[in-house]
């Protein structure tokens, strides 16, 4: 493998220079965050990197601690010296950074040493973030469908006697089974299992996100079980998928213009018993309502995002205009809050308290003067 002999390989560590004319021994310094460490790499004369050796000074060896065996393995696996040096460089940087934090902390050094060791076992490439006090570690996992998931692990000074607190992007609660002999490796293993249990849930939602216009949430997270899907102009369906039974009939709520949603709701109510859990939620919904949802292939999202006819915005404090005038010729959409404030300001509007405790306000549509109602609780 000639790459080991290539002088361009040394540019990553500019002070690492060949020591013999065969260019099999490199010696010099690696610089990281203002500190210099002595490093020597010996390549075998037959140029097979598998038999390479690496030596570093005591200071760097202490900082790298448990990572040295990994570094040696990586050197042996690397096809090119330059690739290895780049990898070594980033490993040294992150270890030096961690070590600086470690040195600046006066309490419980044993705990931080333990955590550094645990992290090198779960591998640094699964660590997305560590806070400065070394109390929050954010770890990443990639599931069998190449989706990324994250878990934030909050470590107290009583760790590992006290279980770490975890927050995840799972749609259901993640309850960590813990005892004081466990480590971050166990946290990740349990998280990986929980992630795999939700594969069907994410398949269901990924299909919806890909094939329909999702109006809300604006940017769905992995934990979001609700989607508001465009059915037509000013008409949508809000569904909430059950994370534990993702292919069962989700909670459904129709929103928007009555003349558009009534036939769809009637179709659905008539054929609920046809729901087939072996099919995807999207196919079931389309079959039951007897429609094809508007899709990104055949339509533009703007077609389903009419602005509010009072404030002329689409999104107002996160809300979208989902109150629609029932009069077909008008069909204007309003934010609940805009319509509520508008009606309240008119002397002709009436308010009443429903038997469920909601305050309804009745008045006239600002555009067509047909009767329109809005509920205060919804604003
Ligand atoms: Zn508005
Ligand atoms: Zn109207």
Coordinates of C-alpha atoms and ligand atoms in Angstrom, one line a residue:
X1 CA 0.0 0.0 0.0
X2 CA 1.9 3.0 -1.3
X3 CA -0.2 5.6 0.4
X4 CA 1.7 5.2 3.7
X5 CA 4.7 6.5 1.8
X6 CA 2.9 9.5 0.4
X7 CA 4.3 12.8 1.6
X8 CA 0.8 14.5 1.2
X9 CA -0.3 12.3 4.1
X10 CA 1.6 14.4 6.6
X11 CA -0.3 17.7 5.9
X12 CA -2.9 16.9 8.6
X13 CA -0.1 17.0 11.2
X14 CA 2.4 19.4 9.7
X15 CA 5.0 18.7 12.3
X16 CA 4.9 15.0 11.6
X17 CA 7.9 14.3 9.4
X18 CA 9.4 11.2 7.8
X19 CA 12.4 10.0 9.7
X20 CA 14.0 7.7 7.1
X21 CA 14.4 7.7 3.3
X22 CA 12.0 4.7 3.0
X23 CA 9.4 6.9 4.7
X24 CA 8.2 4.2 7.0
X25 CA 8.8 6.1 10.3
X26 CA 7.1 9.4 11.1
X27 CA 7.9 11.4 14.1
X28 CA 6.8 14.8 15.4
X29 CA 4.0 16.7 17.0
X30 CA 0.2 16.7 16.8
X31 CA -1.4 20.0 17.8
X32 CA -4.8 20.2 19.4
X33 CA -6.5 23.1 21.0
X34 CA -3.3 24.9 21.7
X35 CA -1.5 21.9 23.1
X36 CA 1.2 19.8 21.4
X37 CA 1.8 16.1 21.8
X38 CA 4.6 14.0 20.7
X39 CA 3.6 11.2 18.3
X40 CA 5.5 8.5 16.4
X41 CA 4.0 6.3 13.7
X42 CA 6.0 3.3 12.5
X43 CA 4.9 1.6 9.2
X44 CA 6.3 -1.8 8.3
X45 CA 8.8 -1.9 5.5
X46 CA 6.4 -4.1 3.5
X47 CA 4.0 -1.1 3.6
X48 CA 1.2 -3.2 5.0
X49 CA -0.6 -0.8 7.4
X50 CA -1.9 -3.8 9.4
X51 CA 1.4 -4.1 11.1
X52 CA 1.8 -0.4 11.9
X53 CA 2.6 0.9 15.4
X54 CA 1.8 4.1 17.1
X55 CA 3.5 5.7 20.1
X56 CA 2.5 8.9 21.9
X57 CA 3.8 10.8 24.8
X58 CA 2.6 10.2 28.4
X59 CA 0.4 13.3 28.4
X60 CA -1.5 12.3 25.2
X61 CA -1.7 8.7 26.4
X62 CA -3.4 9.8 29.6
X63 CA -5.8 12.0 27.8
X64 CA -6.7 9.2 25.3
X65 CA -6.9 6.7 28.1
X66 CA -9.3 3.9 27.0
X67 CA -9.3 5.1 23.4
X68 CA -5.7 3.8 22.6
X69 CA -6.8 0.2 21.6
X70 CA -9.4 1.7 19.3
X71 CA -6.8 4.0 17.8
X72 CA -4.4 1.1 17.2
X73 CA -7.2 -0.9 15.5
X74 CA -8.2 2.0 13.4
X75 CA -4.6 2.5 12.3
X76 CA -4.4 -1.1 11.3
X77 CA -7.7 -0.9 9.3
X78 CA -6.9 2.4 7.6
X79 CA -6.1 2.2 3.9
X80 CA -4.2 5.4 3.9
X81 CA -2.0 7.1 6.5
X82 CA -3.7 10.5 5.7
X83 CA -7.1 9.1 6.5
X84 CA -5.9 7.7 9.7
X85 CA -4.2 10.9 10.8
X86 CA -7.4 12.9 10.1
X87 CA -9.4 10.4 12.3
X88 CA -6.7 10.6 15.0
X89 CA -6.8 14.3 14.9
X90 CA -10.5 14.6 15.5
X91 CA -10.3 11.9 18.2
X92 CA -7.5 13.8 20.0
X93 CA -9.5 17.1 19.7
X94 CA -12.6 15.6 21.3
X95 CA -10.5 13.9 24.0
X96 CA -8.6 17.1 24.8
X97 CA -11.8 19.1 24.9
X98 CA -13.3 16.6 27.3
X99 CA -10.1 16.5 29.4
X100 CA -10.2 20.3 29.7
X101 CA -13.7 20.1 31.1
X102 CA -12.6 17.3 33.3
X103 CA -9.7 19.4 34.7
X104 CA -11.9 22.4 35.3
X105 CA -14.3 20.4 37.4
X106 CA -13.4 20.1 41.0
X107 CA -15.9 17.5 42.1
X108 CA -16.1 13.8 41.6
X109 CA -13.3 13.3 39.1
X110 CA -13.8 9.6 39.4
X111 CA -17.3 10.0 37.9
X112 CA -16.0 11.9 34.9
X113 CA -13.3 9.4 34.3
X114 CA -15.9 6.7 34.5
X115 CA -18.1 8.5 32.0
X116 CA -15.3 9.1 29.6
X117 CA -14.6 5.4 29.7
X118 CA -18.3 4.6 29.1
X119 CA -18.4 6.9 26.2
X120 CA -15.4 5.4 24.5
X121 CA -17.2 2.0 24.8
X122 CA -20.4 3.3 23.2
X123 CA -18.1 4.9 20.6
X124 CA -17.6 8.7 20.2
X125 CA -19.4 8.7 16.8
X126 CA -22.7 8.1 18.7
X127 CA -22.2 11.1 20.8
X128 CA -23.9 14.2 19.4
X129 CA -23.3 16.6 22.2
X130 CA -22.0 16.8 25.8
X131 CA -22.6 19.8 27.9
X132 CA -19.9 21.7 29.6
X133 CA -20.6 20.3 33.1
X134 CA -20.6 16.8 31.7
X135 CA -24.1 16.2 33.0
X136 CA -26.0 15.9 29.7
X137 CA -24.9 13.6 27.0
X138 CA -26.9 13.4 23.8
X139 CA -26.6 10.1 21.9
X140 CA -27.7 9.1 18.5
X141 CA -29.0 5.9 17.0
X142 CA -29.8 5.0 13.4
X143 CA -32.7 2.6 13.0
X144 CA -33.1 -0.3 10.5
X145 CA -34.8 2.2 8.1
X146 CA -31.9 4.7 8.3
X147 CA -33.9 7.1 10.5
X148 CA -32.0 9.1 13.1
X149 CA -33.1 9.1 16.7
X150 CA -31.7 10.9 19.7
X151 CA -31.7 10.3 23.5
X152 CA -30.5 12.9 26.0
X153 CA -29.1 11.4 29.1
X154 CA -29.0 13.5 32.2
X155 CA -26.4 12.3 34.7
X156 CA -26.5 13.3 38.4
X157 CA -23.6 13.2 40.8
X158 CA -25.1 10.0 42.3
X159 CA -24.6 8.2 39.0
X160 CA -24.5 5.2 38.6
X161 CA -26.3 4.6 42.0
X162 CA -29.0 6.9 40.7
X163 CA -30.5 6.1 37.3
X164 CA -29.8 8.8 34.7
X165 CA -32.9 10.7 33.5
X166 CA -33.5 10.2 29.8
X167 CA -35.5 12.2 27.3
X168 CA -36.1 10.8 23.9
X169 CA -37.9 11.5 20.6
X170 CA -40.0 8.4 21.1
X171 CA -43.8 8.8 20.8
X172 CA -44.4 6.8 23.9
X173 CA -42.7 7.0 27.3
X174 CA -39.2 5.5 27.6
X175 CA -38.8 3.9 31.0
X176 CA -35.2 2.9 31.7
X177 CA -34.7 -0.3 33.6
X178 CA -31.7 0.5 35.8
X179 CA -29.3 -0.9 38.4
X180 CA -26.1 0.6 39.7
X181 CA -24.0 -1.9 37.7
X182 CA -25.3 -0.6 34.4
X183 CA -23.7 2.0 32.1
X184 CA -24.4 4.2 29.1
X185 CA -24.0 1.0 27.0
X186 CA -27.2 -0.3 28.7
X187 CA -29.0 3.0 28.2
X188 CA -28.3 2.8 24.5
X189 CA -29.2 -0.9 24.2
X190 CA -32.6 -0.2 25.8
X191 CA -33.1 2.8 23.7
X192 CA -32.2 0.9 20.5
X193 CA -34.8 -1.8 21.4
X194 CA -37.5 0.8 22.0
X195 CA -36.7 2.5 18.7
X196 CA -37.0 -0.9 16.9
X197 CA -40.5 -1.4 18.5
X198 CA -41.8 1.7 16.9
X199 CA -40.7 0.9 13.3
X200 CA -44.3 0.4 12.1
X201 CA -45.4 3.7 13.7
X202 CA -42.7 5.6 11.8
X203 CA -43.4 3.7 8.6
X204 CA -47.1 4.7 8.8
X205 CA -46.2 8.4 9.4
X206 CA -43.3 8.5 6.9
X207 CA -45.8 7.3 4.2
X208 CA -48.2 10.0 5.1
X209 CA -45.5 12.7 5.2
X210 CA -44.2 11.6 1.8
X211 CA -47.5 11.1 0.0
X212 CA -49.8 13.9 1.3
X213 CA -49.7 17.5 2.3
X214 CA -49.3 17.7 6.0
X215 CA -50.5 21.1 7.2
X216 CA -49.6 20.5 10.9
X217 CA -47.2 20.1 12.5
X218 CA -45.2 22.4 10.3
X219 CA -42.1 20.2 10.9
X220 CA -43.1 16.9 12.4
X221 CA -40.7 15.4 15.0
X222 CA -40.3 11.7 15.4
X223 CA -42.4 11.8 18.6
X224 CA -45.4 13.5 16.9
X225 CA -48.3 11.1 16.5
X226 CA -50.7 13.7 15.1
X227 CA -50.9 14.9 11.5
X228 CA -53.3 17.3 9.9
X229 CA -53.6 16.2 6.3
X230 CA -55.1 18.4 3.5
X231 CA -58.2 17.0 1.9
X232 CA -59.0 20.0 -0.4
X233 CA -59.2 23.7 -0.2
X234 CA -60.1 24.6 3.4
X235 CA -60.7 21.0 4.3
X236 CA -58.4 18.7 6.3
X237 CA -58.4 15.7 8.5
X238 CA -56.6 15.6 11.8
X239 CA -55.4 12.1 12.7
X240 CA -53.7 10.8 15.8
X241 CA -51.9 7.5 15.3
X242 CA -51.7 5.2 18.3
X243 CA -47.9 4.6 18.9
X244 CA -48.6 1.1 20.4
X245 CA -51.1 0.1 17.7
X246 CA -50.1 2.2 14.7
X247 CA -52.1 0.3 12.1
X248 CA -55.4 0.5 13.9
X249 CA -58.0 3.2 13.1
X250 CA -56.4 6.5 14.3
X251 CA -58.4 9.2 16.1
X252 CA -59.9 11.3 13.3
X253 CA -61.3 14.8 13.3
X254 CA -62.5 16.5 10.2
X255 CA -61.9 20.3 9.9
X256 CA -63.0 22.9 7.5
X257 CA -65.8 23.6 5.0
X258 CA -68.8 21.5 5.7
X259 CA -69.8 21.0 2.1
X260 CA -66.4 19.4 1.4
X261 CA -66.0 17.3 4.6
X262 CA -69.5 16.1 5.1
X263 CA -69.5 13.6 2.2
X264 CA -66.1 12.3 3.3
X265 CA -67.1 11.9 6.9
X266 CA -70.3 10.1 5.8
X267 CA -68.3 7.7 3.6
X268 CA -65.9 7.0 6.4
X269 CA -68.6 6.4 9.1
X270 CA -70.4 4.1 6.7
X271 CA -67.4 1.9 6.1
X272 CA -65.5 1.9 9.4
X273 CA -65.9 -1.9 9.7
X274 CA -63.8 -2.2 6.5
X275 CA -60.7 -0.9 8.3
X276 CA -58.0 -3.5 7.6
X277 CA -55.0 -3.4 10.0
X278 CA -52.8 -5.3 7.5
X279 CA -52.8 -2.3 5.2
X280 CA -51.3 1.1 5.9
X281 CA -53.2 3.9 7.6
X282 CA -53.0 6.0 4.5
X283 CA -54.5 3.3 2.2
X284 CA -57.3 2.6 4.7
X285 CA -58.2 6.3 5.1
X286 CA -58.3 6.7 1.3
X287 CA -60.4 3.6 0.8
X288 CA -62.9 4.4 3.6
X289 CA -63.4 8.0 2.4
X290 CA -63.2 6.9 -1.2
X291 CA -60.8 9.6 -2.2
X292 CA -57.2 10.1 -3.1
X293 CA -55.5 12.6 -0.9
X294 CA -53.9 15.6 -2.7
X295 CA -50.3 14.7 -3.1
X296 CA -47.1 16.6 -3.6
X297 CA -46.8 15.0 -7.0
X298 CA -50.0 16.5 -8.3
X299 CA -50.6 19.7 -6.3
X300 CA -48.9 22.6 -4.6
X301 CA -49.0 23.1 -0.9
X302 CA -50.2 26.7 -1.3
X303 CA -53.4 25.3 -2.8
X304 CA -54.4 24.1 0.7
X305 CA -53.0 26.9 2.8
X306 CA -55.5 29.8 2.3
X307 CA -54.6 32.8 4.3
X308 CA -56.9 34.1 7.0
X309 CA -59.4 36.5 5.4
X310 CA -59.2 38.9 8.4
X311 CA -55.4 39.2 9.1
X312 CA -54.2 37.9 5.7
X313 CA -51.6 35.6 7.4
X314 CA -51.5 31.8 7.1
X315 CA -49.8 31.1 10.4
X316 CA -50.6 33.3 13.4
X317 CA -48.9 32.4 16.7
X318 CA -48.7 28.8 15.4
X319 CA -52.4 28.6 14.5
X320 CA -53.6 28.1 11.0
X321 CA -57.0 29.5 9.6
X322 CA -59.2 26.5 10.3
X323 CA -62.6 28.2 10.8
X324 CA -64.3 28.3 7.4
X325 CA -67.6 30.0 6.4
X326 CA -70.2 27.4 5.8
X327 CA -71.8 29.3 2.9
X328 CA -70.4 27.5 -0.2
X329 CA -70.2 30.6 -2.3
X330 CA -68.1 32.4 0.3
X331 CA -66.0 29.6 1.8
X332 CA -63.5 32.1 3.4
X333 CA -61.1 30.8 6.1
X334 CA -60.3 32.6 9.4
X335 CA -58.2 32.0 12.4
X336 CA -60.4 31.2 15.3
X337 CA -58.9 34.1 17.3
X338 CA -59.4 36.6 14.4
X339 CA -63.0 35.6 13.9
X340 CA -63.6 35.7 17.6
X341 CA -62.2 39.2 18.1
X342 CA -64.0 40.4 14.9
X343 CA -67.4 39.1 16.1
X344 CA -66.9 40.3 19.6
X345 CA -66.4 43.8 18.4
X346 CA -69.8 43.9 16.6
X347 CA -72.9 44.9 18.5
X348 CA -75.0 42.5 16.4
X349 CA -73.1 39.4 17.7
X350 CA -74.5 37.3 20.5
X351 CA -72.7 35.2 23.1
X352 CA -73.9 32.1 24.9
X353 CA -72.5 29.6 27.2
X354 CA -73.0 26.0 26.0
X355 CA -73.9 23.2 28.3
X356 CA -70.3 22.0 28.1
X357 CA -69.0 25.3 29.4
X358 CA -67.8 26.7 26.1
X359 CA -68.5 30.3 25.3
X360 CA -70.0 30.5 21.8
X361 CA -70.3 33.7 19.8
X362 CA -72.8 34.0 17.0
X363 CA -72.6 36.7 14.3
X364 CA -72.3 37.3 10.6
X365 CA -69.5 36.3 8.3
X366 CA -67.3 39.4 7.6
X367 CA -67.6 38.6 3.8
X368 CA -71.0 37.2 3.0
X369 CA -73.0 38.2 6.1
X370 CA -74.3 34.6 6.5
X371 CA -74.5 33.3 10.1
X372 CA -71.2 32.1 11.5
X373 CA -70.3 30.8 15.0
X374 CA -66.9 30.5 16.8
X375 CA -66.1 29.0 20.2
X376 CA -64.0 31.0 22.6
X377 CA -62.2 27.9 23.9
X378 CA -60.9 27.2 20.4
X379 CA -59.3 30.6 19.8
Ligands
LIG1 ZN1 -56.2 35.7 11.1
LIG2 ZN1 -68.9 33.8 4.4

